[in-house]
Amino acid sequence: MPPHAFPRGGFLKRTLPLVLAGLAAVSAACLAGAYPAAPGDVLAVLARAAGLAVPAPADPALPTVVMELRLTRALLAYGVGAALAVAGAAFQGVLRNPLADPFTLGVSGGAAFGAALSLTLGLGAALGTSLATPACALLGGGATLAAVLALSRLAGGLRRETVVLSGIVAATFLSALLSLVKALNEESVAGIVFWIMGGFQGKGRAELALFLPCLLLGLAGVGLFVRELDILLLGERQARQLGVAAGRSRLALLGAASLLTAGAVAVSGVIGFVGLIAPHACRRLYGGEHGALLPQAALAGGALLCAADVLARVILPGGAELPVGVVTALLGGPFFCFLLLTGRGGRA
Amino acid sequence: MIRCRDLTSGYRGRAVLDGLSLDVAAGEMVGILGPNGAGKTTLLMALSGVLSPGAGTVALAGRDLAELSDRQRARLVAAVPPRGENAGELAVRSVVLMGRYPYLGFLGGYGPQDHRAAEAAMEAVGLGYLADRRLHELSGGEFQRVLAARALAQESGILLLDEASASLDIARKMELYRLLAARNAAGVTILAALHDINLAALFCRRLVFLVNGRIEADGPTAEVFTQQTLSRIYETDIIVIAHPQTGAPQALAAGGSLPAGRPAGGRTGP
């Protein structure tokens, strides 16, 4: 093996299955649903959208169903899954805590509180846009992150214990505020609960447009500090002795990962397990170097959430939907058990 | 090469180093000795920029440490920490490559030159065969050699070692220190903090003894490694004898619980 080859060899060979799984999940999302559509017709719609000269299917509504409803929703689910997985990997690395997930810093609590305020005050109707609630969620998440970072800085620098504790403080406080909002306005309780539980029902282009900038900026931010992320695993002292501006790198990584989280929560609520399981599974299967781990976690998280959303749509008869978080937990839990028990790459 | 003036440093308001001044010339190999809690680790942390001085100054190669960027500092001084944090899922090769971080540009990745330096460092400490192992598969001694290899790959003019050989067996210890002596002969300035005073006396021409954050003794090994000085600094009776092979001074603790002349309980031969 030449000295500059990737340590474990075969990055592409290991990554290709994840890409294929993602394609399969998106294809399934385009094919499945209550609206009657033959697979051949769906493929024809997709082929025409890709610019191929294929005869149009007989049903004139089919292109809208496939492109606007199913494909957009599938891409949103895929992107949210990728964002949560990368954010989870980054939080686990920066905080050096295998139990960390995208919601550890309380960003989800802040986003949920922002959304609850918007729903209670009826901002969506007042402003005439369905994006009022996601935008409030994004602001709430951002404000929470700022507060958590400020608190942990005051409490003795951005050390991982203080960051995690500050996050717990923020999450507890925000959950109390959320209960208060619910108690004060019982009419909005159902809406708030439904929003927080999360999912992609009825989500489309507008949400995708709000989410994409968060995704791209967040991925770029984490990606820029991927080498620092590896080094930070060895602790502050060694990082500084290797020339890493530890505080600045951690701040940038926490900020970028929180942007990914807040964007995801804003458009889809609080979807658990993806951000915990996808990075862990990839780490155990492929190793801990973030240069390889982050793209693999993104692909795995995207495929997982997209597939889970398809199941959430089709599993109940008669067009009713399951919350997608239930499906991710049902899919991810046993898979993670399997990984733990087979012990591949596990500690002795 | 290293110049501390009236250095005071420590943790969260608790000063460990108390107005310490120390000069180390380029090409020296100095042992930092002293009892537990004397400030050996704190001194190395201050010299490597992890702790900023509360008062006083540190200069490396004529440049004030406070004026150097993190990467500039890491190109001047590399450190081998005591065993410390083991990030289990990383490969040995990846950790050794981290020694090349101070040479990276903002967006640059590790290039062929960095990989060559890492390979050479792994070969030097006898880790080549472990390059693709994950850290959690290593023994304590192997992990410590990974950290030593990383510091070598950093190719800095100053090398700081903090108990870098504590979990190595006697053969590996000698191997590592012979390697360090060779680097020292090639011009690298070395400061090693260690509890193994005999190892220090075998390899360091100069010894600095710290007690309570101050320098208690500092001089050529032959002059400071004496019964009187060691007994005073470690507050226990110590006997110094000459190494039968090299004549270097070696220390033995006085006493022990076994009376002289009593036959040993174990078998010594087949």
Short mmCIF file of C-alpha atoms in Angstrom, two decimals, chain B residues 13-141:
data_model
loop_
_atom_site.label_atom_id
_atom_site.label_comp_id
_atom_site.label_asym_id
_atom_site.label_seq_id
_atom_site.Cartn_x
_atom_site.Cartn_y
_atom_site.Cartn_z
CA GLY B 13 -5.67 31.05 40.44
CA ARG B 14 -3.48 28.40 42.06
CA ALA B 15 0.12 29.18 41.12
CA VAL B 16 2.29 26.08 40.81
CA LEU B 17 5.41 27.67 39.36
CA ASP B 18 6.65 30.44 41.58
CA GLY B 19 8.93 32.93 39.84
CA LEU B 20 10.96 30.33 37.98
CA SER B 21 13.89 31.33 35.76
CA LEU B 22 15.57 28.80 33.50
CA ASP B 23 17.84 28.95 30.46
CA VAL B 24 18.42 26.01 28.19
CA ALA B 25 20.92 26.34 25.35
CA ALA B 26 20.34 24.87 21.89
CA GLY B 27 21.34 21.22 21.75
CA GLU B 28 21.10 20.48 25.46
CA MET B 29 19.39 17.40 26.87
CA VAL B 30 18.04 18.28 30.30
CA GLY B 31 16.27 16.10 32.83
CA ILE B 32 13.57 17.79 34.93
CA LEU B 33 13.33 15.95 38.24
CA GLY B 34 11.60 16.46 41.54
CA PRO B 35 8.98 14.97 43.83
CA ASN B 36 5.26 14.66 42.95
CA GLY B 37 3.55 18.01 42.64
CA ALA B 38 6.80 19.93 42.22
CA GLY B 39 5.63 21.60 39.00
CA LYS B 40 7.36 19.50 36.35
CA THR B 41 4.23 19.05 34.23
CA THR B 42 3.19 22.67 34.75
CA LEU B 43 6.59 23.84 33.51
CA LEU B 44 6.27 21.75 30.35
CA MET B 45 2.69 23.00 29.80
CA ALA B 46 3.88 26.59 30.13
CA LEU B 47 6.77 25.97 27.72
CA SER B 48 4.44 24.39 25.15
CA GLY B 49 1.91 27.22 25.36
CA VAL B 50 -0.91 25.23 26.95
CA LEU B 51 -0.78 27.42 30.06
CA SER B 52 -0.17 31.10 29.62
CA PRO B 53 2.17 32.68 32.14
CA GLY B 54 0.49 34.49 35.03
CA ALA B 55 3.62 36.58 35.36
CA GLY B 56 7.04 36.53 33.76
CA THR B 57 7.97 35.54 30.23
CA VAL B 58 8.79 32.48 28.16
CA ALA B 59 10.85 32.81 25.00
CA LEU B 60 11.63 30.02 22.53
CA ALA B 61 14.41 30.48 19.96
CA GLY B 62 14.52 34.16 20.83
CA ARG B 63 10.79 34.76 20.30
CA ASP B 64 8.32 35.55 23.04
CA LEU B 65 5.80 32.71 23.31
CA ALA B 66 2.91 35.17 23.59
CA GLU B 67 3.70 36.59 20.13
CA LEU B 68 3.64 33.25 18.35
CA SER B 69 0.55 31.82 16.70
CA ASP B 70 -0.52 28.32 17.74
CA ARG B 71 0.95 26.79 14.61
CA GLN B 72 4.20 28.77 14.76
CA ARG B 73 4.65 27.61 18.33
CA ALA B 74 3.96 23.98 17.40
CA ARG B 75 6.63 24.18 14.68
CA LEU B 76 9.16 25.23 17.35
CA VAL B 77 8.22 22.89 20.16
CA ALA B 78 6.71 19.39 20.23
CA ALA B 79 5.53 17.60 23.35
CA VAL B 80 5.06 13.98 24.32
CA PRO B 81 2.30 13.89 26.95
CA PRO B 82 1.95 11.20 29.59
CA ARG B 83 -0.40 8.45 28.39
CA GLY B 84 -3.53 10.56 28.70
CA GLU B 85 -6.58 10.41 26.48
CA ASN B 86 -6.88 7.50 24.09
CA ALA B 87 -9.27 8.25 21.23
CA GLY B 88 -9.97 4.60 20.51
CA GLU B 89 -11.40 4.66 17.00
CA LEU B 90 -8.48 6.45 15.33
CA ALA B 91 -5.76 4.56 13.50
CA VAL B 92 -2.13 4.81 14.64
CA ARG B 93 -1.15 6.36 11.32
CA SER B 94 -3.77 9.10 11.67
CA VAL B 95 -2.52 10.07 15.13
CA VAL B 96 1.12 10.20 14.03
CA LEU B 97 0.07 12.33 11.04
CA MET B 98 -1.36 14.89 13.46
CA GLY B 99 2.24 15.85 14.17
CA ARG B 100 2.17 17.47 10.73
CA TYR B 101 -0.79 19.72 11.58
CA PRO B 102 1.34 22.83 12.26
CA TYR B 103 2.59 22.68 8.67
CA LEU B 104 -0.87 22.60 7.05
CA GLY B 105 -2.44 25.58 5.35
CA PHE B 106 -5.97 26.64 6.27
CA LEU B 107 -7.63 24.38 3.71
CA GLY B 108 -4.75 22.01 2.98
CA GLY B 109 -4.78 18.29 3.69
CA TYR B 110 -1.85 16.10 4.65
CA GLY B 111 0.41 15.71 1.60
CA PRO B 112 2.95 13.09 0.51
CA GLN B 113 5.71 14.86 2.46
CA ASP B 114 3.63 14.69 5.64
CA HIS B 115 2.96 10.99 5.08
CA ARG B 116 6.69 10.38 4.57
CA ALA B 117 7.52 12.17 7.82
CA ALA B 118 4.89 10.12 9.67
CA GLU B 119 6.18 6.84 8.17
CA ALA B 120 9.74 7.72 9.16
CA ALA B 121 8.67 8.58 12.71
CA MET B 122 6.72 5.32 13.07
CA GLU B 123 9.72 3.33 11.82
CA ALA B 124 12.01 5.20 14.23
CA VAL B 125 10.03 4.10 17.29
CA GLY B 126 9.40 0.60 15.88
CA LEU B 127 5.70 1.11 15.21
CA GLY B 128 5.65 0.51 11.47
CA TYR B 129 3.86 -2.83 11.83
CA LEU B 130 1.08 -1.20 13.89
CA ALA B 131 0.35 1.66 11.48
CA ASP B 132 -3.16 0.53 10.58
CA ARG B 133 -4.25 -0.59 14.04
CA ARG B 134 -6.88 1.32 15.98
CA LEU B 135 -5.73 2.92 19.23
CA HIS B 136 -8.02 0.81 21.38
CA GLU B 137 -6.18 -2.28 20.18
CA LEU B 138 -2.86 -1.06 21.57
CA SER B 139 -1.15 -1.69 24.90
CA GLY B 140 -0.24 1.26 27.10
CA GLY B 141 3.38 1.11 26.02
#
